[in-house]
Amino acid sequence: MSVALRAQLFLFLISLSSRMGLSRYIEDNEASDGLYSLFSLDQKRESEDFMFRRPLRCLDMLATDGYFTFLASRPQLACAAFIIAEPNEVISLELSDVNIDCSAGDFIKMFDGWVLKGEKFPSSQDHQLPLHQRYTDYCSSLAPGATSRSSQNVAMIFFRIHSPDSGFTLTVKKLHNPFPCNIMSQSPEGSFTMVMPHQRRNCSFSIIYPVELRLTELSLGQAKSNELSPQKQVWSGCSGSGDYVELLGGNGVDTSKMFPVADLCFSLSGLAQMKIGCDNSVVRLVSSGNYINRVSFQYRLLEHNELPKTRENSLDNFCTVE
């Protein structure tokens, strides 16, 4: 991820989080310092065997392997760090050198996904683990350290520290994921293919920008080699088919609370495209587990003149499709 793209995503995340009620986490000096650091050349990974080191801020975004150390200079009561990797990676987090007072109300919690204003990505409908298993609480752990591994390319850490000179070190490592599912895009433009091989699972590709989506290939209901292909069926809605693709738009990160824009439950090899003028645009692949499902798509950021016109007292202020 380039420095410019990382800065753009961080700016957008601050904007999105402020609209979604996370502004209480943002302290002016911490946020501005964090933003300027994104432009530093020191942020680049210089070699495969080099582990980057830098301080961790009360509000931060991490897109690089490394060691990140937080040391409180004053009470920090509502801090969060968002971690993001490439679409085909998952994230390993490990705490060390922890010096906090759990009995005084300090805490460090790692989360498998992202949280904004109580909305979670991936949603509970799309994640394979129950919600309580997605949290790793250092203060509830019997081990001297705590580790967590994400199920997708995003993870998060929350922490509260009351006493100056208290802190911890967070180690971030990214690992290859052969079958990516539930992805948060780092970039407002690109292309991707989601494949779900014989698993009953829902996978979302989330783009936290208003974009034009172009579906270039969709293969649904491809039977296993020892099965006959299913007969073409007509459904009153695609949800009845068990295998389909949804296009969603909204201003949060929980796909279960987003607006359904379109759904497709038949294979296509042509081009289908749609503009979604929302803070978050999502391609969601729903699979019954009986077949190999595949969807390929391209996306690009909408130009300013393509964004919806503002109309007062209307959801169209933020989210329209065409």
CSV table of N, CA, C and O in Angstrom, one decimal, residues 16 20 82-84 111-127 131 134-135 150-156 181-185 194 202-208 248 252-256 258 280-284:
chain,number,residue,atom,x,y,z
A,16,LEU,N,-15.3,9.2,8.0
A,16,LEU,CA,-16.3,8.2,8.2
A,16,LEU,C,-16.6,8.0,9.7
A,16,LEU,O,-17.7,8.0,10.1
A,20,MET,N,-19.9,8.6,12.1
A,20,MET,CA,-20.5,7.4,12.7
A,20,MET,C,-20.3,7.4,14.2
A,20,MET,O,-20.6,6.4,14.9
A,82,PHE,N,-6.7,0.8,14.0
A,82,PHE,CA,-7.2,0.0,12.9
A,82,PHE,C,-6.0,-0.7,12.2
A,82,PHE,O,-5.1,0.1,11.8
A,83,ILE,N,-6.1,-1.9,12.0
A,83,ILE,CA,-5.0,-2.6,11.2
A,83,ILE,C,-5.6,-3.2,10.0
A,83,ILE,O,-6.7,-3.8,10.0
A,84,ILE,N,-4.9,-3.0,8.8
A,84,ILE,CA,-5.4,-3.5,7.5
A,84,ILE,C,-4.2,-4.1,6.8
A,84,ILE,O,-3.1,-3.7,6.9
A,111,PHE,N,-9.7,-7.2,18.5
A,111,PHE,CA,-10.9,-7.6,17.9
A,111,PHE,C,-10.7,-8.1,16.5
A,111,PHE,O,-9.9,-7.6,15.7
A,112,ASP,N,-11.4,-9.2,16.1
A,112,ASP,CA,-11.3,-9.9,14.8
A,112,ASP,C,-12.2,-9.1,13.8
A,112,ASP,O,-13.4,-9.6,13.6
A,113,GLY,N,-11.7,-8.0,13.3
A,113,GLY,CA,-12.6,-7.2,12.4
A,113,GLY,C,-12.4,-5.7,12.7
A,113,GLY,O,-11.4,-5.4,13.4
A,114,TRP,N,-13.3,-4.9,12.3
A,114,TRP,CA,-13.4,-3.5,12.6
A,114,TRP,C,-14.7,-3.2,13.3
A,114,TRP,O,-15.7,-3.8,13.0
A,115,VAL,N,-14.7,-2.2,14.2
A,115,VAL,CA,-15.9,-1.7,14.8
A,115,VAL,C,-16.0,-0.2,14.7
A,115,VAL,O,-15.0,0.5,14.9
A,116,LEU,N,-17.1,0.3,14.2
A,116,LEU,CA,-17.4,1.8,14.1
A,116,LEU,C,-18.8,2.0,14.6
A,116,LEU,O,-19.7,1.5,14.0
A,117,LYS,N,-18.9,2.8,15.7
A,117,LYS,CA,-20.2,3.1,16.3
A,117,LYS,C,-21.1,1.8,16.5
A,117,LYS,O,-22.3,1.8,16.2
A,118,GLY,N,-20.5,0.8,17.0
A,118,GLY,CA,-21.2,-0.4,17.3
A,118,GLY,C,-21.4,-1.3,16.1
A,118,GLY,O,-21.9,-2.4,16.3
A,119,GLU,N,-21.2,-0.8,14.9
A,119,GLU,CA,-21.3,-1.6,13.7
A,119,GLU,C,-20.0,-2.4,13.5
A,119,GLU,O,-18.9,-1.8,13.6
A,120,LYS,N,-20.1,-3.6,13.1
A,120,LYS,CA,-19.0,-4.5,13.0
A,120,LYS,C,-18.8,-5.0,11.6
A,120,LYS,O,-19.8,-5.3,10.9
A,121,PHE,N,-17.5,-5.0,11.2
A,121,PHE,CA,-17.2,-5.7,9.9
A,121,PHE,C,-16.1,-6.8,10.2
A,121,PHE,O,-15.1,-6.5,10.8
A,122,PRO,N,-16.4,-8.0,9.7
A,122,PRO,CA,-17.6,-8.5,9.1
A,122,PRO,C,-18.8,-8.5,10.1
A,122,PRO,O,-18.6,-8.6,11.3
A,123,SER,N,-20.0,-8.5,9.5
A,123,SER,CA,-21.2,-8.6,10.3
A,123,SER,C,-21.3,-10.0,11.0
A,123,SER,O,-20.6,-10.9,10.6
A,124,SER,N,-22.1,-10.1,12.0
A,124,SER,CA,-22.3,-11.3,12.7
A,124,SER,C,-22.9,-12.4,11.7
A,124,SER,O,-22.6,-13.6,11.9
A,125,GLN,N,-23.6,-12.0,10.7
A,125,GLN,CA,-24.1,-12.9,9.7
A,125,GLN,C,-23.1,-13.5,8.8
A,125,GLN,O,-23.2,-14.6,8.3
A,126,ASP,N,-22.0,-12.7,8.6
A,126,ASP,CA,-20.9,-13.2,7.7
A,126,ASP,C,-19.7,-13.8,8.3
A,126,ASP,O,-18.9,-14.4,7.6
A,127,HIS,N,-19.5,-13.6,9.6
A,127,HIS,CA,-18.4,-14.1,10.3
A,127,HIS,C,-18.6,-15.5,10.8
A,127,HIS,O,-19.7,-15.8,11.3
A,131,LEU,N,-19.8,-13.6,18.3
A,131,LEU,CA,-19.2,-12.3,18.6
A,131,LEU,C,-18.2,-12.4,19.7
A,131,LEU,O,-17.2,-11.8,19.7
A,134,ARG,N,-14.7,-13.3,19.1
A,134,ARG,CA,-13.9,-12.4,18.2
A,134,ARG,C,-13.1,-11.4,19.0
A,134,ARG,O,-12.2,-10.7,18.5
A,135,TYR,N,-13.3,-11.3,20.3
A,135,TYR,CA,-12.6,-10.4,21.2
A,135,TYR,C,-11.5,-11.2,22.0
A,135,TYR,O,-11.8,-12.3,22.4
A,150,SER,N,-6.6,-12.7,12.9
A,150,SER,CA,-7.9,-12.3,12.3
A,150,SER,C,-8.3,-13.3,11.3
A,150,SER,O,-7.5,-14.2,10.8
A,151,SER,N,-9.6,-13.3,10.9
A,151,SER,CA,-10.2,-14.2,9.9
A,151,SER,C,-10.2,-13.5,8.5
A,151,SER,O,-10.5,-14.2,7.5
A,152,GLN,N,-9.8,-12.3,8.5
A,152,GLN,CA,-9.8,-11.5,7.2
A,152,GLN,C,-8.7,-10.4,7.3
A,152,GLN,O,-7.9,-10.5,8.2
A,153,ASN,N,-8.7,-9.5,6.3
A,153,ASN,CA,-7.6,-8.6,6.2
A,153,ASN,C,-7.7,-7.4,7.1
A,153,ASN,O,-6.9,-6.4,6.9
A,154,VAL,N,-8.6,-7.3,8.0
A,154,VAL,CA,-8.7,-6.2,9.0
A,154,VAL,C,-8.8,-6.7,10.4
A,154,VAL,O,-9.4,-7.8,10.7
A,155,ALA,N,-8.2,-6.0,11.3
A,155,ALA,CA,-8.3,-6.3,12.8
A,155,ALA,C,-8.2,-4.9,13.5
A,155,ALA,O,-8.0,-3.9,12.9
A,156,MET,N,-8.4,-5.0,14.8
A,156,MET,CA,-8.5,-3.7,15.6
A,156,MET,C,-8.1,-4.0,17.0
A,156,MET,O,-8.2,-5.1,17.5
A,181,CYS,N,-11.9,-14.0,2.3
A,181,CYS,CA,-13.3,-13.8,2.5
A,181,CYS,C,-13.5,-12.7,3.5
A,181,CYS,O,-12.8,-12.5,4.5
A,182,ASN,N,-14.5,-11.8,3.2
A,182,ASN,CA,-14.7,-10.6,4.0
A,182,ASN,C,-13.5,-9.7,4.0
A,182,ASN,O,-12.7,-9.7,4.9
A,183,ILE,N,-13.4,-8.9,2.9
A,183,ILE,CA,-12.3,-8.1,2.7
A,183,ILE,C,-12.7,-6.6,2.7
A,183,ILE,O,-13.7,-6.2,2.2
A,184,MET,N,-11.8,-5.8,3.4
A,184,MET,CA,-11.9,-4.3,3.3
A,184,MET,C,-10.9,-3.8,2.4
A,184,MET,O,-9.7,-4.1,2.6
A,185,SER,N,-11.3,-3.1,1.3
A,185,SER,CA,-10.4,-2.7,0.3
A,185,SER,C,-9.5,-1.5,0.8
A,185,SER,O,-10.1,-0.6,1.5
A,194,MET,N,-13.6,-13.2,-6.0
A,194,MET,CA,-13.9,-14.0,-4.8
A,194,MET,C,-14.4,-15.4,-5.2
A,194,MET,O,-15.2,-15.5,-6.1
A,202,ASN,N,-20.8,-16.8,3.8
A,202,ASN,CA,-21.0,-15.5,3.1
A,202,ASN,C,-19.8,-14.7,3.1
A,202,ASN,O,-19.1,-14.6,4.1
A,203,CYS,N,-19.4,-14.1,2.0
A,203,CYS,CA,-18.2,-13.3,1.9
A,203,CYS,C,-18.5,-11.9,1.3
A,203,CYS,O,-19.2,-11.9,0.3
A,204,SER,N,-18.0,-10.9,1.9
A,204,SER,CA,-18.2,-9.5,1.4
A,204,SER,C,-16.9,-8.9,1.0
A,204,SER,O,-15.9,-9.1,1.7
A,205,PHE,N,-16.9,-8.1,0.0
A,205,PHE,CA,-15.8,-7.2,-0.4
A,205,PHE,C,-16.3,-5.8,-0.2
A,205,PHE,O,-17.2,-5.3,-0.9
A,206,SER,N,-15.7,-5.1,0.8
A,206,SER,CA,-16.2,-3.8,1.2
A,206,SER,C,-15.3,-2.7,0.7
A,206,SER,O,-14.1,-2.7,0.9
A,207,ILE,N,-15.8,-1.6,0.1
A,207,ILE,CA,-15.0,-0.5,-0.4
A,207,ILE,C,-15.6,0.7,0.2
A,207,ILE,O,-16.7,1.2,-0.1
A,208,ILE,N,-14.9,1.4,1.1
A,208,ILE,CA,-15.4,2.5,1.9
A,208,ILE,C,-15.2,3.8,1.1
A,208,ILE,O,-14.7,4.8,1.6
A,248,LEU,N,-24.5,-4.0,-2.3
A,248,LEU,CA,-25.1,-3.3,-1.2
A,248,LEU,C,-24.5,-1.9,-1.1
A,248,LEU,O,-23.3,-1.7,-1.6
A,252,GLY,N,-22.6,2.8,6.8
A,252,GLY,CA,-21.9,2.1,7.9
A,252,GLY,C,-21.1,0.9,7.4
A,252,GLY,O,-20.9,0.8,6.2
A,253,VAL,N,-20.6,0.1,8.3
A,253,VAL,CA,-19.8,-1.1,7.9
A,253,VAL,C,-20.4,-2.4,8.1
A,253,VAL,O,-19.9,-3.4,7.6
A,254,ASP,N,-21.6,-2.5,8.7
A,254,ASP,CA,-22.3,-3.7,8.9
A,254,ASP,C,-23.2,-4.0,7.7
A,254,ASP,O,-24.1,-3.3,7.4
A,255,THR,N,-22.8,-5.1,7.0
A,255,THR,CA,-23.5,-5.3,5.7
A,255,THR,C,-25.0,-5.7,6.0
A,255,THR,O,-25.8,-5.5,5.1
A,256,SER,N,-25.3,-6.2,7.1
A,256,SER,CA,-26.7,-6.6,7.4
A,256,SER,C,-27.6,-5.4,7.6
A,256,SER,O,-28.8,-5.5,7.6
A,258,MET,N,-27.1,-2.6,5.6
A,258,MET,CA,-27.0,-1.8,4.4
A,258,MET,C,-28.2,-1.9,3.4
A,258,MET,O,-29.0,-2.9,3.5
A,280,ASN,N,-20.0,3.4,1.7
A,280,ASN,CA,-19.5,2.0,1.7
A,280,ASN,C,-20.3,1.3,0.6
A,280,ASN,O,-21.5,1.3,0.6
A,281,SER,N,-19.5,0.7,-0.3
A,281,SER,CA,-20.1,-0.1,-1.4
A,281,SER,C,-19.6,-1.5,-1.3
A,281,SER,O,-18.4,-1.7,-1.1
A,282,VAL,N,-20.5,-2.5,-1.4
A,282,VAL,CA,-20.2,-3.9,-1.1
A,282,VAL,C,-20.6,-4.8,-2.1
A,282,VAL,O,-21.7,-4.7,-2.6
A,283,VAL,N,-19.7,-5.8,-2.5
A,283,VAL,CA,-20.1,-7.0,-3.2
A,283,VAL,C,-20.1,-8.1,-2.3
A,283,VAL,O,-19.1,-8.4,-1.6
A,284,ARG,N,-21.3,-8.8,-2.2
A,284,ARG,CA,-21.5,-9.9,-1.2
A,284,ARG,C,-21.8,-11.2,-1.9
A,284,ARG,O,-22.8,-11.2,-2.6
